[in-house]
Amino acid sequence: VHMTTNSTLQMAEFDKEAAKNASTFAHDGFGNATLKRLFKKIVNIGFAATNDSEQLKAISNLEADLTGIYSKGKVCLESKGCLQLEPGLTDIITNSRSYEELLAVWKGWRDASGKLMRTKYTDFVKAMNAAIKFSGFNDTGEYWRSWYETPTFEQDVRTLFEELEPLYVELHAYVRKRLKEKYGKDMFPETGHIPAHLFGNMWAQQWSNIYDLLVPFPGASSVDITAKMKEQNYNVTHMYRVAEDFFMSIGMEKMTDAFWQNSMLVKPTDRDVVCHASAWDFYDENDFRIKQCTSVTEDQLLTVHHEMGHIVYYQNYKHLPRLFRRGANPGFHEGMADIVSLSFQTPEHMKVIGLLDEVPQDSDSDINFLLKMALDKVAFLPFGYLIDQWRWSVFRGDTNSSNYNQHWWDLRCRFQGISSPVKRTEEDFDPGAKYHIPGNTPYIRYFVSFVVQFQWHEALCREAGNTRPLHRCDIYNNTNAGNKLREMLRMGSSKPWQDAMEAITGQRTMSAKPLVNYFDPLLKWLKEQNKEENTGWSASCPSSIPTP
Ligand SMILES: O=C(CCC(O)(O)[C@H](Cc1ccccc1)NC(=O)c1ccccc1)N[C@@H](Cc1c[nH]c2ccccc12)C(=O)O
Ligand SMILES: [Zn+2]
């Protein structure tokens, strides 16, 4: 979406023209709900409503500048030369078990990315907030939340988070205990927080890369997909074929020829690109593309399924008027991106595709598997929740340049129970070290996705006649499940998301229950493990930082 400025202005002119024409109709009084909805989308043009093109130029140029800083960022280490985020820094964060090396990469990346963005980000927020007023919103956050068509949306997600927090607290306590064994407990603050650079992920958002430090039953079976992929000489194209095969097995169409011709599936060597993965719809019912600096790892195989899930959504609503070719809400698009990975990662499925020799049936292996899933799906929840808590408060003006980083770490300490391994000041701008902030991509969609994907998994597994526990259900090859999913996908954004949710699950609300039920066997085990632990952490960040 990093169009040149004048194409941004041209698009805005077109949107304004179309909105003006549509406003000559009394569309609020239309009888036909679909036509009424279509007109509402024609007149609801967001930032383009502004009469000051300087604001639009600023928004477009600042976003390009900010993502430019992010894609060019590099850290030079005496041992390994100068590395960019993907693949170099990510490989170290994933595989290093040296406290100091992890710290150098963690701090280095923040110095090379977020720290350089603070002033531009302040101007960016100002320009967006000024422009969005012309569409009748108080601030950009209110506009972004309007896509969920739910007046109580902010409260709903807080309630969901509170329902899920007890499960996260138990996982956090177990991981903290095991990491203290690995790195020594004097590297951990008294307050109960875990240093943010030890999770195998640059943002501590998903923890499955340190599964090897956390295995509940080392003797029982557990799956190391990356090793198996390398053993079987997986290459990038094969990863995409494996994902395509899954979607086709539940009755979805294959990827188009245009997809294979036009996608960027590996990092180019001749220029800097935004490597953060994305999926694109060119709205011609044929040209769909993934842009991903793909490498051969388990994480990346999941991201391949994620991006292709977006493409499958595009393919299933390509018959609709273009303004309805969106997710029922942004969380639905992300949920569709992730839904097959709940089946794909099961030991059952790993055996089907030859990445696991035997399907274990013992309860120890079950706990091993559930912990690995929790390290991605449960660990993520506070992170998915807090990003837009920070951003909404910035758009509202409750947080500004004088306390950006203070509020960021307040949220990280309070919700994730993690703390910075080095002193942070307002010279730093740690939110900018996460793609979605310079990329201006809203984030609450991923929190919504991680809730609804379990509601859908439960419903699709029931549709598929699954009799196994939910966490062992694999909808591969099941076209009944695929047809149920397609019913929802084909609606695009032509109906409110509550109708789409009802099409799959029969319910009209988000619910944390399927996620909690999925992890119930693990929760019992974690509580047992944590009997001697003081679970939880202090709401505010530690005042002193243990130094190596
Ligand atoms: O950001 C992404 C994947 C990128 C995306 O597919 O969500 C991409 C983000 C983006 C949006 C706009 C411009 C550029 C990038 N979203 C899309 O491609 C997309 C497609 C259709 C509709 C809306 C967005 N994942 C999140 C978290 C996440 C959710 N599920 C995961 C599974 C595995 C690993 C990470 C995640 C992250 O990395 O923090
Ligand atoms: Zn996505």
PDB file of C-alpha atoms in Angstrom, residues 44-237:
ATOM      1  CA  ASN A  44     -17.382   6.013   4.342  1.00  0.00           C
ATOM      2  CA  ILE A  45     -14.002   6.971   2.834  1.00  0.00           C
ATOM      3  CA  GLY A  46     -11.827   7.472   5.909  1.00  0.00           C
ATOM      4  CA  PHE A  47      -8.841   9.840   5.550  1.00  0.00           C
ATOM      5  CA  ALA A  48      -9.760  10.646   1.917  1.00  0.00           C
ATOM      6  CA  ALA A  49     -12.598  12.891   3.182  1.00  0.00           C
ATOM      7  CA  THR A  50     -10.129  15.633   4.125  1.00  0.00           C
ATOM      8  CA  ASN A  51     -10.057  18.838   2.071  1.00  0.00           C
ATOM      9  CA  ASP A  52      -6.366  19.342   2.846  1.00  0.00           C
ATOM     10  CA  SER A  53      -4.245  17.297   0.437  1.00  0.00           C
ATOM     11  CA  GLU A  54      -1.155  18.205   2.478  1.00  0.00           C
ATOM     12  CA  GLN A  55      -2.450  15.881   5.206  1.00  0.00           C
ATOM     13  CA  LEU A  56      -2.816  13.006   2.722  1.00  0.00           C
ATOM     14  CA  LYS A  57       0.672  13.647   1.339  1.00  0.00           C
ATOM     15  CA  ALA A  58       2.063  13.631   4.872  1.00  0.00           C
ATOM     16  CA  ILE A  59       0.294  10.374   5.725  1.00  0.00           C
ATOM     17  CA  SER A  60       1.565   8.659   2.577  1.00  0.00           C
ATOM     18  CA  ASN A  61       5.129  10.017   2.769  1.00  0.00           C
ATOM     19  CA  LEU A  62       5.531   9.413   6.497  1.00  0.00           C
ATOM     20  CA  GLU A  63       4.313   5.825   6.213  1.00  0.00           C
ATOM     21  CA  ALA A  64       6.813   5.245   3.390  1.00  0.00           C
ATOM     22  CA  ASP A  65       9.598   6.837   5.461  1.00  0.00           C
ATOM     23  CA  LEU A  66       8.742   4.801   8.563  1.00  0.00           C
ATOM     24  CA  THR A  67       8.542   1.456   6.725  1.00  0.00           C
ATOM     25  CA  GLY A  68      11.726   2.433   4.877  1.00  0.00           C
ATOM     26  CA  ILE A  69      13.572   2.818   8.181  1.00  0.00           C
ATOM     27  CA  TYR A  70      12.154  -0.549   9.309  1.00  0.00           C
ATOM     28  CA  SER A  71      13.168  -2.416   6.125  1.00  0.00           C
ATOM     29  CA  LYS A  72      16.686  -0.919   6.072  1.00  0.00           C
ATOM     30  CA  GLY A  73      17.413  -1.406   9.775  1.00  0.00           C
ATOM     31  CA  LYS A  74      20.533  -3.465  10.513  1.00  0.00           C
ATOM     32  CA  VAL A  75      22.656  -4.445  13.497  1.00  0.00           C
ATOM     33  CA  CYS A  76      26.431  -4.964  13.196  1.00  0.00           C
ATOM     34  CA  LEU A  77      27.903  -7.635  15.496  1.00  0.00           C
ATOM     35  CA  GLU A  78      31.665  -8.227  15.621  1.00  0.00           C
ATOM     36  CA  SER A  79      31.004 -11.954  15.450  1.00  0.00           C
ATOM     37  CA  LYS A  80      28.562 -11.977  12.526  1.00  0.00           C
ATOM     38  CA  GLY A  81      28.887  -8.728  10.576  1.00  0.00           C
ATOM     39  CA  CYS A  82      25.896  -6.512   9.812  1.00  0.00           C
ATOM     40  CA  LEU A  83      22.486  -8.234   9.778  1.00  0.00           C
ATOM     41  CA  GLN A  84      18.942  -7.151   8.876  1.00  0.00           C
ATOM     42  CA  LEU A  85      15.852  -8.304  10.782  1.00  0.00           C
ATOM     43  CA  GLU A  86      15.109 -11.081   8.263  1.00  0.00           C
ATOM     44  CA  PRO A  87      16.754 -13.486   8.177  1.00  0.00           C
ATOM     45  CA  GLY A  88      19.892 -12.598  10.184  1.00  0.00           C
ATOM     46  CA  LEU A  89      18.618 -11.110  13.452  1.00  0.00           C
ATOM     47  CA  THR A  90      15.589 -13.418  13.489  1.00  0.00           C
ATOM     48  CA  ASP A  91      17.848 -16.476  13.205  1.00  0.00           C
ATOM     49  CA  ILE A  92      19.913 -15.351  16.207  1.00  0.00           C
ATOM     50  CA  ILE A  93      16.883 -14.488  18.341  1.00  0.00           C
ATOM     51  CA  THR A  94      15.377 -17.881  17.410  1.00  0.00           C
ATOM     52  CA  ASN A  95      18.434 -20.049  18.059  1.00  0.00           C
ATOM     53  CA  SER A  96      20.856 -18.288  20.442  1.00  0.00           C
ATOM     54  CA  ARG A  97      20.778 -19.339  24.092  1.00  0.00           C
ATOM     55  CA  SER A  98      23.330 -16.721  25.188  1.00  0.00           C
ATOM     56  CA  TYR A  99      21.818 -14.050  27.444  1.00  0.00           C
ATOM     57  CA  GLU A 100      24.368 -11.455  26.251  1.00  0.00           C
ATOM     58  CA  GLU A 101      24.117 -12.259  22.528  1.00  0.00           C
ATOM     59  CA  LEU A 102      20.316 -12.100  22.692  1.00  0.00           C
ATOM     60  CA  LEU A 103      20.569  -8.775  24.521  1.00  0.00           C
ATOM     61  CA  ALA A 104      22.919  -7.276  21.906  1.00  0.00           C
ATOM     62  CA  VAL A 105      20.513  -8.234  19.101  1.00  0.00           C
ATOM     63  CA  TRP A 106      17.388  -7.161  21.026  1.00  0.00           C
ATOM     64  CA  LYS A 107      18.800  -3.716  21.910  1.00  0.00           C
ATOM     65  CA  GLY A 108      20.581  -3.292  18.575  1.00  0.00           C
ATOM     66  CA  TRP A 109      17.376  -3.799  16.610  1.00  0.00           C
ATOM     67  CA  ARG A 110      15.530  -1.214  18.709  1.00  0.00           C
ATOM     68  CA  ASP A 111      18.347   1.292  18.224  1.00  0.00           C
ATOM     69  CA  ALA A 112      18.263   0.674  14.441  1.00  0.00           C
ATOM     70  CA  SER A 113      14.494   0.843  14.033  1.00  0.00           C
ATOM     71  CA  GLY A 114      12.124   2.397  16.600  1.00  0.00           C
ATOM     72  CA  LYS A 115      14.656   4.860  17.981  1.00  0.00           C
ATOM     73  CA  LEU A 116      14.852   6.564  14.546  1.00  0.00           C
ATOM     74  CA  MET A 117      11.071   6.903  14.146  1.00  0.00           C
ATOM     75  CA  ARG A 118       9.846   8.924  17.104  1.00  0.00           C
ATOM     76  CA  THR A 119       9.478  12.382  15.494  1.00  0.00           C
ATOM     77  CA  LYS A 120       8.062  11.079  12.223  1.00  0.00           C
ATOM     78  CA  TYR A 121       5.558   8.941  14.127  1.00  0.00           C
ATOM     79  CA  THR A 122       4.341  11.997  16.052  1.00  0.00           C
ATOM     80  CA  ASP A 123       3.747  13.861  12.765  1.00  0.00           C
ATOM     81  CA  PHE A 124       2.104  10.734  11.314  1.00  0.00           C
ATOM     82  CA  VAL A 125      -0.435  10.541  14.161  1.00  0.00           C
ATOM     83  CA  LYS A 126      -1.186  14.269  13.871  1.00  0.00           C
ATOM     84  CA  ALA A 127      -1.829  14.054  10.125  1.00  0.00           C
ATOM     85  CA  MET A 128      -4.073  10.982  10.431  1.00  0.00           C
ATOM     86  CA  ASN A 129      -6.084  12.465  13.294  1.00  0.00           C
ATOM     87  CA  ALA A 130      -6.562  15.747  11.399  1.00  0.00           C
ATOM     88  CA  ALA A 131      -7.728  13.953   8.232  1.00  0.00           C
ATOM     89  CA  ILE A 132     -10.069  11.485   9.925  1.00  0.00           C
ATOM     90  CA  LYS A 133     -12.084  14.310  11.525  1.00  0.00           C
ATOM     91  CA  PHE A 134     -13.490  15.032   8.045  1.00  0.00           C
ATOM     92  CA  SER A 135     -15.128  11.598   8.214  1.00  0.00           C
ATOM     93  CA  GLY A 136     -16.752  12.432  11.537  1.00  0.00           C
ATOM     94  CA  PHE A 137     -14.453  10.442  13.837  1.00  0.00           C
ATOM     95  CA  ASN A 138     -12.822  11.969  16.927  1.00  0.00           C
ATOM     96  CA  ASP A 139      -9.543  10.169  16.241  1.00  0.00           C
ATOM     97  CA  THR A 140      -7.958   7.409  14.135  1.00  0.00           C
ATOM     98  CA  GLY A 141      -8.556   4.767  16.808  1.00  0.00           C
ATOM     99  CA  GLU A 142     -12.302   5.403  16.734  1.00  0.00           C
ATOM    100  CA  TYR A 143     -12.235   5.011  12.915  1.00  0.00           C
ATOM    101  CA  TRP A 144     -10.307   1.723  13.141  1.00  0.00           C
ATOM    102  CA  ARG A 145     -12.695   0.333  15.787  1.00  0.00           C
ATOM    103  CA  SER A 146     -15.708   1.291  13.629  1.00  0.00           C
ATOM    104  CA  TRP A 147     -14.835  -1.612  11.282  1.00  0.00           C
ATOM    105  CA  TYR A 148     -16.126  -4.013  13.951  1.00  0.00           C
ATOM    106  CA  GLU A 149     -19.612  -2.457  13.900  1.00  0.00           C
ATOM    107  CA  THR A 150     -19.946  -3.114  17.662  1.00  0.00           C
ATOM    108  CA  PRO A 151     -20.542  -0.169  20.023  1.00  0.00           C
ATOM    109  CA  THR A 152     -19.156  -2.213  22.951  1.00  0.00           C
ATOM    110  CA  PHE A 153     -16.116  -3.495  21.026  1.00  0.00           C
ATOM    111  CA  GLU A 154     -13.467  -2.024  23.357  1.00  0.00           C
ATOM    112  CA  GLN A 155     -15.193  -3.505  26.418  1.00  0.00           C
ATOM    113  CA  ASP A 156     -15.798  -6.825  24.634  1.00  0.00           C
ATOM    114  CA  VAL A 157     -12.102  -7.370  23.913  1.00  0.00           C
ATOM    115  CA  ARG A 158     -11.162  -6.358  27.484  1.00  0.00           C
ATOM    116  CA  THR A 159     -13.675  -8.896  28.841  1.00  0.00           C
ATOM    117  CA  LEU A 160     -12.275 -11.601  26.551  1.00  0.00           C
ATOM    118  CA  PHE A 161      -8.735 -10.772  27.693  1.00  0.00           C
ATOM    119  CA  GLU A 162      -9.754 -10.986  31.368  1.00  0.00           C
ATOM    120  CA  GLU A 163     -11.340 -14.401  30.737  1.00  0.00           C
ATOM    121  CA  LEU A 164      -8.099 -15.629  29.149  1.00  0.00           C
ATOM    122  CA  GLU A 165      -5.618 -14.053  31.588  1.00  0.00           C
ATOM    123  CA  PRO A 166      -5.702 -16.881  34.209  1.00  0.00           C
ATOM    124  CA  LEU A 167      -4.520 -19.360  31.562  1.00  0.00           C
ATOM    125  CA  TYR A 168      -1.746 -16.973  30.495  1.00  0.00           C
ATOM    126  CA  VAL A 169      -0.650 -16.421  34.123  1.00  0.00           C
ATOM    127  CA  GLU A 170      -0.138 -20.163  34.609  1.00  0.00           C
ATOM    128  CA  LEU A 171       1.839 -20.492  31.352  1.00  0.00           C
ATOM    129  CA  HIS A 172       3.961 -17.453  32.299  1.00  0.00           C
ATOM    130  CA  ALA A 173       4.790 -18.920  35.736  1.00  0.00           C
ATOM    131  CA  TYR A 174       5.890 -22.242  34.236  1.00  0.00           C
ATOM    132  CA  VAL A 175       8.038 -20.597  31.541  1.00  0.00           C
ATOM    133  CA  ARG A 176       9.590 -18.227  34.112  1.00  0.00           C
ATOM    134  CA  LYS A 177      10.559 -21.157  36.350  1.00  0.00           C
ATOM    135  CA  ARG A 178      12.207 -23.030  33.446  1.00  0.00           C
ATOM    136  CA  LEU A 179      14.014 -19.917  32.135  1.00  0.00           C
ATOM    137  CA  LYS A 180      15.401 -19.244  35.631  1.00  0.00           C
ATOM    138  CA  GLU A 181      16.853 -22.769  35.551  1.00  0.00           C
ATOM    139  CA  LYS A 182      18.493 -21.960  32.212  1.00  0.00           C
ATOM    140  CA  TYR A 183      19.750 -18.406  32.756  1.00  0.00           C
ATOM    141  CA  GLY A 184      20.072 -18.238  36.561  1.00  0.00           C
ATOM    142  CA  LYS A 185      17.454 -16.660  38.773  1.00  0.00           C
ATOM    143  CA  ASP A 186      19.520 -13.565  39.553  1.00  0.00           C
ATOM    144  CA  MET A 187      18.982 -12.439  35.951  1.00  0.00           C
ATOM    145  CA  PHE A 188      15.274 -12.078  36.810  1.00  0.00           C
ATOM    146  CA  PRO A 189      13.771  -9.051  38.626  1.00  0.00           C
ATOM    147  CA  GLU A 190      12.113  -9.610  42.032  1.00  0.00           C
ATOM    148  CA  THR A 191       8.818  -8.317  40.626  1.00  0.00           C
ATOM    149  CA  GLY A 192       8.088 -11.588  38.784  1.00  0.00           C
ATOM    150  CA  HIS A 193       8.657 -10.214  35.259  1.00  0.00           C
ATOM    151  CA  ILE A 194      10.634 -12.135  32.628  1.00  0.00           C
ATOM    152  CA  PRO A 195      13.329 -10.263  30.619  1.00  0.00           C
ATOM    153  CA  ALA A 196      11.864  -9.605  27.169  1.00  0.00           C
ATOM    154  CA  HIS A 197      14.753 -10.938  25.059  1.00  0.00           C
ATOM    155  CA  LEU A 198      14.689 -14.596  26.167  1.00  0.00           C
ATOM    156  CA  PHE A 199      11.612 -15.893  24.308  1.00  0.00           C
ATOM    157  CA  GLY A 200      13.026 -16.828  20.893  1.00  0.00           C
ATOM    158  CA  ASN A 201      11.108 -13.948  19.337  1.00  0.00           C
ATOM    159  CA  MET A 202      12.124 -10.313  18.780  1.00  0.00           C
ATOM    160  CA  TRP A 203       8.932  -9.049  20.443  1.00  0.00           C
ATOM    161  CA  ALA A 204       8.231 -11.898  22.915  1.00  0.00           C
ATOM    162  CA  GLN A 205       4.935 -12.324  21.074  1.00  0.00           C
ATOM    163  CA  GLN A 206       5.174 -16.069  20.448  1.00  0.00           C
ATOM    164  CA  TRP A 207       7.418 -18.415  22.410  1.00  0.00           C
ATOM    165  CA  SER A 208       7.464 -21.723  20.520  1.00  0.00           C
ATOM    166  CA  ASN A 209      11.096 -21.190  19.420  1.00  0.00           C
ATOM    167  CA  ILE A 210      12.247 -21.870  23.001  1.00  0.00           C
ATOM    168  CA  TYR A 211      10.123 -25.006  23.316  1.00  0.00           C
ATOM    169  CA  ASP A 212      13.371 -26.998  23.608  1.00  0.00           C
ATOM    170  CA  LEU A 213      14.020 -25.267  26.970  1.00  0.00           C
ATOM    171  CA  LEU A 214      10.519 -26.006  28.210  1.00  0.00           C
ATOM    172  CA  VAL A 215       9.660 -29.570  27.139  1.00  0.00           C
ATOM    173  CA  PRO A 216       7.391 -31.049  29.853  1.00  0.00           C
ATOM    174  CA  PHE A 217       8.241 -34.727  29.106  1.00  0.00           C
ATOM    175  CA  PRO A 218      11.576 -34.986  27.264  1.00  0.00           C
ATOM    176  CA  GLY A 219      11.204 -38.747  26.957  1.00  0.00           C
ATOM    177  CA  ALA A 220       7.821 -38.556  25.269  1.00  0.00           C
ATOM    178  CA  SER A 221       7.376 -37.601  21.640  1.00  0.00           C
ATOM    179  CA  SER A 222       7.459 -34.017  20.439  1.00  0.00           C
ATOM    180  CA  VAL A 223       7.716 -32.622  16.946  1.00  0.00           C
ATOM    181  CA  ASP A 224      10.674 -30.570  15.692  1.00  0.00           C
ATOM    182  CA  ILE A 225       9.281 -29.509  12.328  1.00  0.00           C
ATOM    183  CA  THR A 226      12.246 -27.344  11.276  1.00  0.00           C
ATOM    184  CA  ALA A 227      14.668 -30.259  11.628  1.00  0.00           C
ATOM    185  CA  LYS A 228      12.325 -32.556   9.719  1.00  0.00           C
ATOM    186  CA  MET A 229      11.883 -29.954   6.964  1.00  0.00           C
ATOM    187  CA  LYS A 230      15.641 -29.645   6.496  1.00  0.00           C
ATOM    188  CA  GLU A 231      16.021 -33.446   6.645  1.00  0.00           C
ATOM    189  CA  GLN A 232      13.515 -33.755   3.802  1.00  0.00           C
ATOM    190  CA  ASN A 233      15.149 -30.980   1.754  1.00  0.00           C
ATOM    191  CA  TYR A 234      12.123 -28.724   1.912  1.00  0.00           C
ATOM    192  CA  ASN A 235      12.556 -25.704  -0.353  1.00  0.00           C
ATOM    193  CA  VAL A 236      10.471 -22.548  -0.500  1.00  0.00           C
ATOM    194  CA  THR A 237       8.267 -23.650  -3.423  1.00  0.00           C
TER     195      THR A 237
END
